[in-house]
Short mmCIF file of C-alpha atoms and ligand atoms in Angstrom, two decimals:
data_model
loop_
_atom_site.label_atom_id
_atom_site.label_comp_id
_atom_site.label_asym_id
_atom_site.label_seq_id
_atom_site.Cartn_x
_atom_site.Cartn_y
_atom_site.Cartn_z
CA UNK A 94 -0.22 -0.10 -0.17
CA UNK A 95 1.48 3.67 -1.20
CA UNK A 96 1.12 6.24 1.48
CA UNK A 97 1.52 9.72 0.25
CA UNK A 98 2.22 11.89 3.10
CA UNK A 99 1.26 15.89 2.47
CA UNK A 100 3.08 18.57 4.15
CA UNK A 101 3.21 22.21 2.87
CA UNK A 102 3.34 24.68 5.65
CA UNK A 103 5.96 25.19 8.87
CA UNK A 104 3.32 23.16 11.12
CA UNK A 105 2.89 20.51 8.80
CA UNK A 106 6.87 19.38 9.10
CA UNK A 107 6.62 19.04 12.68
CA UNK A 108 3.39 16.81 12.60
CA UNK A 109 4.26 14.49 9.98
CA UNK A 110 7.92 13.76 11.33
CA UNK A 111 6.87 11.06 13.39
CA UNK A 112 3.95 9.80 11.20
CA UNK A 113 6.59 9.45 8.36
CA UNK A 114 8.91 7.05 10.68
CA UNK A 115 5.54 5.30 12.38
CA UNK A 116 4.44 4.68 9.02
CA UNK A 117 7.62 3.84 7.00
CA UNK A 118 8.41 1.09 10.09
CA UNK A 119 5.31 -0.90 8.58
CA UNK A 120 5.66 -4.19 6.51
CA UNK A 121 3.88 -3.63 3.06
CA UNK A 122 3.85 0.16 3.87
CA UNK A 123 5.59 2.65 1.57
CA UNK A 124 5.34 6.19 2.45
CA UNK A 125 6.15 9.10 0.42
CA UNK A 126 6.21 12.55 1.31
CA UNK A 127 4.90 15.52 -0.96
CA UNK A 128 5.67 19.30 0.01
CA UNK A 129 3.50 21.27 -1.45
CA UNK A 130 6.03 24.24 -1.21
CA UNK A 131 3.16 26.60 0.38
CA UNK A 132 6.20 27.75 2.72
CA UNK A 133 9.53 28.06 1.25
CA UNK A 134 12.22 30.09 2.73
CA UNK A 135 15.05 27.79 4.40
CA UNK A 136 13.68 29.18 7.61
CA UNK A 137 10.33 27.91 7.50
CA UNK A 138 10.58 24.63 5.67
CA UNK A 139 14.08 23.26 4.35
CA UNK A 140 15.16 23.57 8.61
CA UNK A 141 12.36 21.86 9.51
CA UNK A 142 13.88 18.57 7.66
CA UNK A 143 17.24 18.86 9.10
CA UNK A 144 16.34 19.66 12.41
CA UNK A 145 13.32 17.20 12.64
CA UNK A 146 15.91 14.62 10.62
CA UNK A 147 13.68 13.57 7.97
CA UNK A 148 14.72 12.98 4.34
CA UNK A 149 14.45 15.25 1.68
CA UNK A 150 10.67 15.14 0.04
CA UNK A 151 9.88 12.73 -2.35
CA UNK A 152 8.27 15.77 -4.13
CA UNK A 153 8.42 19.44 -4.33
CA UNK A 154 5.14 20.70 -5.55
CA UNK A 155 6.88 24.47 -5.84
CA UNK A 156 2.83 26.30 -5.41
CA UNK A 157 4.39 29.24 -3.11
CA UNK A 158 2.24 32.43 -2.07
CA UNK A 159 -0.68 33.19 -3.39
CA UNK A 160 -4.23 34.33 -2.39
CA UNK A 161 -6.17 31.49 -1.08
CA UNK A 162 -7.54 30.74 -4.44
CA UNK A 163 -4.28 30.77 -5.93
CA UNK A 164 -3.02 28.60 -3.68
CA UNK A 165 -5.40 26.24 -3.29
CA UNK A 166 -5.87 25.57 -6.84
CA UNK A 167 -2.12 25.71 -7.31
CA UNK A 168 -1.74 22.66 -4.98
CA UNK A 169 -4.37 21.07 -6.71
CA UNK A 170 -3.17 21.12 -10.28
CA UNK A 171 -0.05 20.10 -9.26
CA UNK A 172 -1.11 17.31 -6.68
CA UNK A 173 -3.32 16.34 -9.37
CA UNK A 174 -0.45 15.81 -12.01
CA UNK A 175 1.85 13.64 -9.44
CA UNK A 176 -1.25 11.50 -8.69
CA UNK A 177 -1.28 10.81 -12.48
CA UNK A 178 2.04 9.73 -12.49
CA UNK A 179 2.08 7.93 -8.98
CA UNK A 180 -0.01 5.20 -8.01
CA UNK A 181 -1.51 5.88 -4.82
CA UNK A 182 -3.66 3.80 -2.15
CA UNK A 183 -3.78 6.45 0.43
CA UNK A 184 -3.55 10.29 1.01
CA UNK A 185 -2.37 11.44 4.49
CA UNK A 186 -3.08 15.29 5.30
CA UNK A 187 -2.20 16.91 8.62
CA UNK A 188 -3.52 20.37 10.11
CA UNK A 189 -6.21 23.18 8.59
CA UNK A 190 -3.78 25.13 6.13
CA UNK A 191 -4.96 24.83 2.39
CA UNK A 192 -2.15 22.39 1.07
CA UNK A 193 -4.65 20.23 3.80
CA UNK A 194 -7.69 21.03 2.12
CA UNK A 195 -6.19 21.15 -1.56
CA UNK A 196 -4.71 17.53 -1.59
CA UNK A 197 -7.99 15.99 0.55
CA UNK A 198 -9.83 17.63 -2.45
CA UNK A 199 -7.67 16.74 -5.64
CA UNK A 200 -7.40 12.87 -3.83
CA UNK A 201 -11.10 12.02 -3.42
CA UNK A 202 -12.20 13.29 -6.75
CA UNK A 203 -9.81 10.55 -7.93
CA UNK A 204 -11.24 8.01 -5.28
CA UNK A 205 -8.26 7.94 -3.32
CA UNK A 206 -9.30 7.51 0.48
CA UNK A 207 -7.84 10.76 2.26
CA UNK A 208 -7.32 10.32 6.09
CA UNK A 209 -7.07 13.55 8.22
CA UNK A 210 -4.73 13.87 11.23
CA UNK A 211 -6.50 16.94 14.20
CA UNK A 212 -9.80 16.01 12.67
CA UNK A 213 -12.31 17.52 14.47
CA UNK A 214 -11.35 20.63 16.06
CA UNK A 215 -13.49 23.91 15.68
CA UNK A 216 -12.86 27.84 16.73
CA UNK A 217 -16.59 27.73 15.18
CA UNK A 218 -15.32 31.09 13.68
CA UNK A 219 -15.67 31.14 10.28
CA UNK A 220 -13.71 34.67 9.60
CA UNK A 221 -10.50 32.13 10.33
CA UNK A 222 -9.62 30.13 6.57
CA UNK A 223 -8.20 27.54 8.94
CA UNK A 224 -11.95 26.65 9.90
CA UNK A 225 -12.76 26.08 6.40
CA UNK A 226 -10.13 24.25 5.91
CA UNK A 227 -10.79 22.18 9.03
CA UNK A 228 -14.60 21.48 8.10
CA UNK A 229 -14.62 20.81 4.38
CA UNK A 230 -11.30 18.27 4.60
CA UNK A 231 -13.06 16.50 7.55
CA UNK A 232 -16.12 16.23 5.37
CA UNK A 233 -13.99 14.41 2.61
CA UNK A 234 -11.97 12.22 4.89
CA UNK A 235 -12.46 8.33 5.57
CA UNK A 236 -10.34 8.07 8.42
CA UNK A 237 -10.77 11.18 11.16
CA UNK A 238 -7.96 10.99 13.78
CA UNK A 239 -8.69 13.54 16.60
CA UNK A 240 -6.13 14.46 19.08
CA UNK A 241 -8.63 15.13 21.90
CA UNK A 242 -11.99 14.02 22.69
CA UNK A 243 -13.81 17.44 22.06
CA UNK A 244 -12.57 16.66 18.24
CA UNK A 245 -15.21 13.16 18.31
CA UNK A 246 -17.58 15.31 19.73
CA UNK A 247 -17.66 17.77 16.73
CA UNK A 248 -17.78 15.35 14.41
CA UNK A 249 -20.67 13.45 15.68
CA UNK A 250 -22.34 16.64 15.71
CA UNK A 251 -21.55 17.05 12.43
CA UNK A 252 -22.85 13.62 11.57
CA UNK A 253 -19.47 11.88 10.98
CA UNK A 254 -19.81 7.96 11.48
CA UNK A 255 -18.47 6.69 14.82
CA UNK A 256 -16.47 4.48 12.93
CA UNK A 257 -14.68 6.93 10.98
CA UNK A 258 -13.81 8.47 14.14
CA UNK A 259 -10.03 7.47 15.94
CA UNK A 260 -9.19 9.57 18.88
CA UNK A 261 -4.89 9.17 18.81
CA UNK A 262 -3.78 11.96 20.86
CA UNK A 263 -1.02 14.78 19.36
CA UNK A 264 1.36 13.86 16.70
CA UNK A 265 2.65 17.44 17.53
CA UNK A 266 3.58 16.36 21.14
CA UNK A 267 5.19 13.00 19.52
CA UNK A 268 7.63 15.52 18.22
CA UNK A 269 8.16 17.67 20.91
CA UNK A 270 8.76 14.41 23.29
CA UNK A 271 11.61 13.13 20.78
CA UNK A 272 13.22 16.27 19.98
CA UNK A 273 12.66 17.96 23.83
CA UNK A 274 16.46 17.05 24.75
CA UNK A 275 18.17 17.55 21.54
CA UNK A 276 16.66 21.02 21.67
CA UNK A 277 17.55 21.37 25.48
CA UNK A 278 21.54 21.77 23.99
CA UNK A 279 20.36 24.99 21.81
CA UNK A 280 22.47 27.76 23.28
CA UNK A 281 19.62 29.96 22.04
CA UNK A 282 19.23 31.53 25.17
CA UNK A 283 22.20 32.91 25.24
CA UNK A 284 22.80 33.70 22.01
CA UNK A 285 19.34 36.00 22.14
CA UNK A 286 21.32 37.67 25.31
CA UNK A 287 18.37 36.89 27.94
CA UNK A 288 18.34 34.87 30.73
CA UNK A 289 16.36 31.78 31.57
CA UNK A 290 12.86 32.28 33.37
CA UNK A 291 13.52 36.44 32.35
CA UNK A 292 11.65 36.79 28.93
CA UNK A 293 8.58 36.70 27.67
CA UNK A 294 8.26 34.96 23.83
CA UNK A 295 5.65 36.16 21.29
CA UNK A 296 4.80 34.83 17.99
CA UNK A 297 1.82 35.93 15.59
CA UNK A 298 0.59 35.44 12.04
CA UNK A 299 -3.24 35.14 12.51
CA UNK A 300 -4.72 38.02 9.68
CA UNK A 301 -6.65 39.46 12.21
CA UNK A 302 -3.86 40.45 14.24
CA UNK A 303 -0.93 41.08 11.98
CA UNK A 304 -2.89 42.13 8.44
CA UNK A 305 -3.91 45.55 9.31
CA UNK A 306 -1.67 48.53 10.46
CA UNK A 307 -4.64 49.43 13.08
CA UNK A 308 -4.67 45.71 14.38
CA UNK A 309 -0.47 45.72 14.60
CA UNK A 310 -0.59 48.95 16.16
CA UNK A 311 -2.37 48.43 18.78
CA UNK A 312 -1.04 45.12 19.46
CA UNK A 313 2.51 46.93 19.51
CA UNK A 314 1.47 49.62 22.33
CA UNK A 315 0.55 46.38 24.28
CA UNK A 316 4.19 45.03 23.59
CA UNK A 317 6.18 48.12 24.40
CA UNK A 318 4.26 48.00 27.69
CA UNK A 319 4.75 44.91 28.86
CA UNK A 320 8.99 44.46 26.95
CA UNK A 321 9.38 47.96 29.71
CA UNK A 322 9.25 45.12 32.24
CA UNK A 323 10.39 41.85 30.86
CA UNK A 324 12.40 41.67 27.65
CA UNK A 325 10.23 40.15 24.87
CA UNK A 326 11.44 38.10 22.35
CA UNK A 327 9.57 37.79 18.99
CA UNK A 328 10.67 35.14 16.35
CA UNK A 329 8.77 36.81 13.64
CA UNK A 330 6.75 35.18 10.69
CA UNK A 331 7.15 36.21 7.34
CA UNK A 332 3.50 37.32 7.26
CA UNK A 333 3.71 39.84 10.11
CA UNK A 334 7.04 41.00 8.89
CA UNK A 335 5.26 42.20 5.50
CA UNK A 336 2.68 43.64 7.35
CA UNK A 337 5.09 45.47 9.43
CA UNK A 338 7.38 47.20 6.60
CA UNK A 339 4.16 47.73 4.47
CA UNK A 340 2.78 49.68 7.20
CA UNK A 341 5.55 51.61 8.15
CA UNK A 342 5.68 50.12 11.31
CA UNK A 343 9.04 48.64 11.28
CA UNK A 344 11.20 51.52 12.93
CA UNK A 345 8.20 51.59 15.45
CA UNK A 346 8.87 48.36 16.98
CA UNK A 347 12.72 48.45 16.55
CA UNK A 348 12.33 51.41 18.79
CA UNK A 349 10.85 49.77 21.55
CA UNK A 350 13.50 48.81 23.90
CA UNK A 351 13.32 45.14 25.49
CA UNK A 352 11.24 43.93 22.20
CA UNK A 353 13.99 41.73 20.76
CA UNK A 354 12.98 41.08 16.96
CA UNK A 355 13.97 38.57 14.99
CA UNK A 356 13.12 36.08 11.68
CA UNK A 357 11.62 32.93 12.26
CA UNK A 358 13.91 30.40 14.67
CA UNK A 359 14.55 26.88 13.85
CA UNK A 360 12.50 24.02 15.43
CA UNK A 361 14.75 23.20 18.05
CA UNK A 362 16.06 26.50 18.71
CA UNK A 363 12.27 27.83 19.60
CA UNK A 364 11.16 24.57 21.68
CA UNK A 365 14.23 25.17 24.09
CA UNK A 366 12.96 29.27 23.93
CA UNK A 367 9.46 28.30 24.55
CA UNK A 368 10.90 26.09 27.32
CA UNK A 369 12.63 28.34 29.35
CA UNK A 370 10.69 31.40 28.66
CA UNK A 371 8.57 32.95 31.73
CA UNK A 372 5.51 33.37 29.57
CA UNK A 373 4.43 32.92 25.97
CA UNK A 374 2.16 35.50 23.90
CA UNK A 375 0.96 34.10 20.80
CA UNK A 376 -1.67 33.32 18.13
CA UNK A 377 -0.60 29.88 17.16
CA UNK A 378 -2.30 26.68 17.42
CA UNK A 379 0.85 24.90 17.74
CA UNK A 380 2.61 27.00 20.48
CA UNK A 381 -0.86 26.55 22.41
CA UNK A 382 -0.24 23.22 22.64
CA UNK A 383 3.75 22.88 23.35
CA UNK A 384 3.32 25.45 26.06
CA UNK A 385 0.86 23.00 27.53
CA UNK A 386 3.33 20.01 27.90
CA UNK A 387 6.59 22.11 28.59
CA UNK A 388 4.27 23.57 31.45
CA UNK A 389 4.77 27.10 30.34
CA UNK A 390 2.28 29.83 30.65
CA UNK A 391 0.81 30.60 27.35
CA UNK A 392 -1.55 33.66 26.63
CA UNK A 393 -3.60 33.52 23.47
CA UNK A 394 -3.96 36.78 21.69
CA UNK A 395 -7.12 35.55 19.92
CA UNK A 396 -10.98 35.95 20.81
CA UNK A 397 -11.27 31.82 20.69
CA UNK A 398 -9.41 28.39 20.19
CA UNK A 399 -9.94 25.24 18.23
CA UNK A 400 -7.88 23.67 21.16
CA UNK A 401 -9.89 23.88 24.17
CA UNK A 402 -7.75 21.38 26.44
CA UNK A 403 -4.76 23.63 26.00
CA UNK A 404 -7.05 25.51 28.50
CA UNK A 405 -9.00 23.32 30.32
CA UNK A 406 -6.25 20.60 31.02
CA UNK A 407 -2.79 22.99 30.29
CA UNK A 408 -1.64 26.30 30.87
CA UNK A 409 -3.31 28.13 28.35
CA UNK A 410 -5.44 31.42 29.03
CA UNK A 411 -7.45 33.04 25.78
CA UNK A 412 -6.69 36.65 26.34
CA UNK A 413 -8.33 38.14 23.38
CA UNK A 414 -6.75 41.00 21.14
CA UNK A 415 -7.16 43.70 23.64
CA UNK A 416 -4.06 45.52 23.86
CA UNK A 417 -5.39 46.53 27.53
CA UNK A 418 -6.39 43.10 28.25
CA UNK A 419 -2.89 41.54 26.86
CA UNK A 420 -1.15 44.29 29.47
CA UNK A 421 -2.98 43.32 32.01
CA UNK A 422 -2.58 39.41 31.84
CA UNK A 423 1.15 39.67 31.03
CA UNK A 424 1.05 41.93 34.55
CA UNK A 425 -0.88 39.15 36.32
CA UNK A 426 1.94 36.43 35.79
CA UNK A 427 4.60 39.14 36.42
CA UNK A 428 3.51 40.19 39.95
CA UNK A 429 0.78 37.25 40.67
CA UNK A 430 2.60 33.97 38.98
CA UNK A 431 0.63 31.89 37.10
CA UNK A 432 -1.06 28.50 38.57
CA UNK A 433 -0.30 25.45 36.42
CA UNK A 434 -2.63 22.36 36.51
CA UNK A 435 0.22 19.92 35.89
CA UNK A 436 -1.88 18.06 34.00
CA UNK A 437 -1.59 17.07 30.32
CA UNK A 438 -4.35 16.05 28.14
CA UNK A 439 -5.63 12.63 27.81
CA UNK A 440 -3.21 10.21 24.79
CA UNK A 441 -0.56 13.59 24.81
CA UNK A 442 1.89 10.96 25.36
CA UNK A 443 4.06 10.94 22.15
CA UNK A 444 2.50 7.72 20.62
CA UNK A 445 -0.04 8.90 18.58
CA UNK A 446 1.99 8.23 15.24
CA UNK A 447 2.12 4.65 16.14
CA UNK A 448 -1.54 4.83 16.84
CA UNK A 449 -2.17 6.03 14.04
CA UNK A 450 -0.15 3.71 12.27
CA UNK A 451 -1.61 0.89 13.52
CA UNK A 452 -5.10 1.85 11.99
CA UNK A 453 -3.50 2.49 8.46
CA UNK A 454 -2.18 -0.50 8.57
CA UNK A 455 -5.16 -2.62 9.46
CA UNK A 456 -7.83 0.04 6.78
C1 UD1 B 150 0.14 29.50 6.64
C2 UD1 B 150 -1.74 28.70 7.08
C3 UD1 B 150 -1.58 28.85 8.71
C4 UD1 B 150 -0.87 28.60 9.21
C5 UD1 B 150 0.78 28.90 9.20
C6 UD1 B 150 1.62 28.41 9.58
C7 UD1 B 150 -3.24 28.72 5.77
C8 UD1 B 150 -4.38 29.58 5.07
N1 UD1 B 150 -2.70 29.49 6.38
O1 UD1 B 150 -0.31 30.84 6.78
O2 UD1 B 150 -2.91 28.43 9.00
O3 UD1 B 150 -1.48 28.61 10.31
O4 UD1 B 150 0.77 29.18 7.76
O5 UD1 B 150 2.69 29.32 9.96
O6 UD1 B 150 -3.02 27.61 4.93
N2 UD1 B 150 5.79 33.70 3.16
C9 UD1 B 150 7.38 34.07 3.32
N3 UD1 B 150 8.20 32.77 2.56
C10 UD1 B 150 7.20 31.67 3.11
C11 UD1 B 150 6.16 31.42 3.35
C12 UD1 B 150 4.91 32.74 3.51
O7 UD1 B 150 7.40 35.39 2.82
O8 UD1 B 150 8.15 30.90 3.33
C13 UD1 B 150 4.84 34.95 3.39
C14 UD1 B 150 4.48 35.61 1.83
O9 UD1 B 150 4.07 37.14 1.95
C15 UD1 B 150 3.03 34.84 1.77
C16 UD1 B 150 2.36 35.38 3.13
O10 UD1 B 150 4.14 34.92 4.09
O11 UD1 B 150 2.13 35.63 1.28
C17 UD1 B 150 1.98 34.08 3.99
O12 UD1 B 150 1.70 32.95 3.46
P1 UD1 B 150 0.85 31.75 3.63
O13 UD1 B 150 1.17 30.21 3.46
O14 UD1 B 150 -0.49 32.34 2.53
O15 UD1 B 150 0.04 31.95 5.03
P2 UD1 B 150 0.68 31.60 6.52
O16 UD1 B 150 0.23 33.14 7.09
O17 UD1 B 150 1.99 31.64 6.24
N1 UDP B 151 7.81 27.23 15.34
C1 UDP B 151 9.34 27.41 15.20
N2 UDP B 151 9.69 28.83 14.97
C2 UDP B 151 9.29 30.03 15.23
C3 UDP B 151 7.74 29.75 15.33
C4 UDP B 151 7.40 28.51 15.93
O1 UDP B 151 9.83 26.64 15.15
O2 UDP B 151 10.14 30.91 15.28
C5 UDP B 151 7.28 26.04 15.70
C6 UDP B 151 6.27 25.95 16.61
O3 UDP B 151 7.17 24.93 17.61
C7 UDP B 151 5.51 24.58 16.37
C8 UDP B 151 4.89 25.52 14.70
O4 UDP B 151 6.19 26.01 14.34
O5 UDP B 151 5.62 23.80 16.48
C9 UDP B 151 3.80 26.19 14.68
O6 UDP B 151 3.98 26.62 13.61
P1 UDP B 151 3.07 28.11 13.01
O7 UDP B 151 2.82 28.83 14.50
O8 UDP B 151 3.64 28.59 12.04
O9 UDP B 151 1.45 27.50 12.76
P2 UDP B 151 0.41 27.17 13.49
O10 UDP B 151 0.34 26.19 14.66
O11 UDP B 151 -0.55 28.31 13.92
O12 UDP B 151 -0.61 26.76 12.30
#
């Protein structure tokens, strides 16, 4: 059975690392990785294959950036041509990016079954492009692998058959636990000139936060106040760098003393930076999960999350996007500390990929 594993954007590479290893260890399964090329800078793509000790993908479709329609359609036509060439028995997609929905739709129309890893997550926020991608991908998939029980409930509520739904745990956590010790050897904390436990980390790339000058400028006000009390390390996603330059905000951001801006960091460096932080501020999905496992307080700069277990079981607090609320939440941690639950969500144990491989092997 030939299984094609799809990855296109930064978080996908982290999610497929364990899956590729688990699937290729099974007799009778050949696994090929197809990279769509949605992310392409070395620091958003190639570096992850090296850090995660993965082989080069079988094929890079080289789709690049574009509007949602251009990017999604580009992946579809290029992946369709790949499937003309390479007989494929199953397509495995992860997460909720444009590459995920594009490859699912292409495969299913050709009669190839699709398995979705990280199925069932819902923010119930139709303004997020990812929510559309999640709903469509789940509707198209024959195997639905959920990271948390809320995923099962959401899928059942949408009428997906119970036998298609498999609660397996979190593949991003598999990778985190596997590489945690190696990451601990990174010198990123010293290199960035901060001290363990005495800095905050910031990541942002959601359109709602970084696509308009107004939203971004308001957030910078909050970060300036926070950076006045504790250094804030900000590895910038290319999407936010673009707005900062185009909106003429880069100088203002650079003038904030205490705000240390860098390019996107490699996986091992970033994990180590997260692990040693006093707290993290983010709008990333994956970072909400990783901070929960690392036991580091996380303030999520969004009005909602599709990962509610990181709040009920983990270290996450939904703060929203109001600058005053963000400043207040950060001050709360600095002045009063932060109560950590000490629990981990069910099955976030480093073995999700193996469970998925078991089910695919018997499909
Ligand atoms: C995408 C995903 C988002 C995910 C994020 C992870 C969609 C709709 N969005 O958002 O769900 O959380 O990846 O990081 O699929 N760019 C570069 N170099 C790169 C890649 C992107 O400069 O290697 C810049 C380009 O200006 C591009 C912009 O970033 O237009 C946005 O890239 P895109 O892949 O469209 O969306 P992301 O914001 O990265
Ligand atoms: N990450 C990284 N370097 C960075 C920022 C994030 O390696 O500078 C990793 C992070 O540890 C996590 C993944 O990228 O594994 C999350 O990706 P991102 O925030 O881009 O996407 P999302 O999870 O929001 O879809």
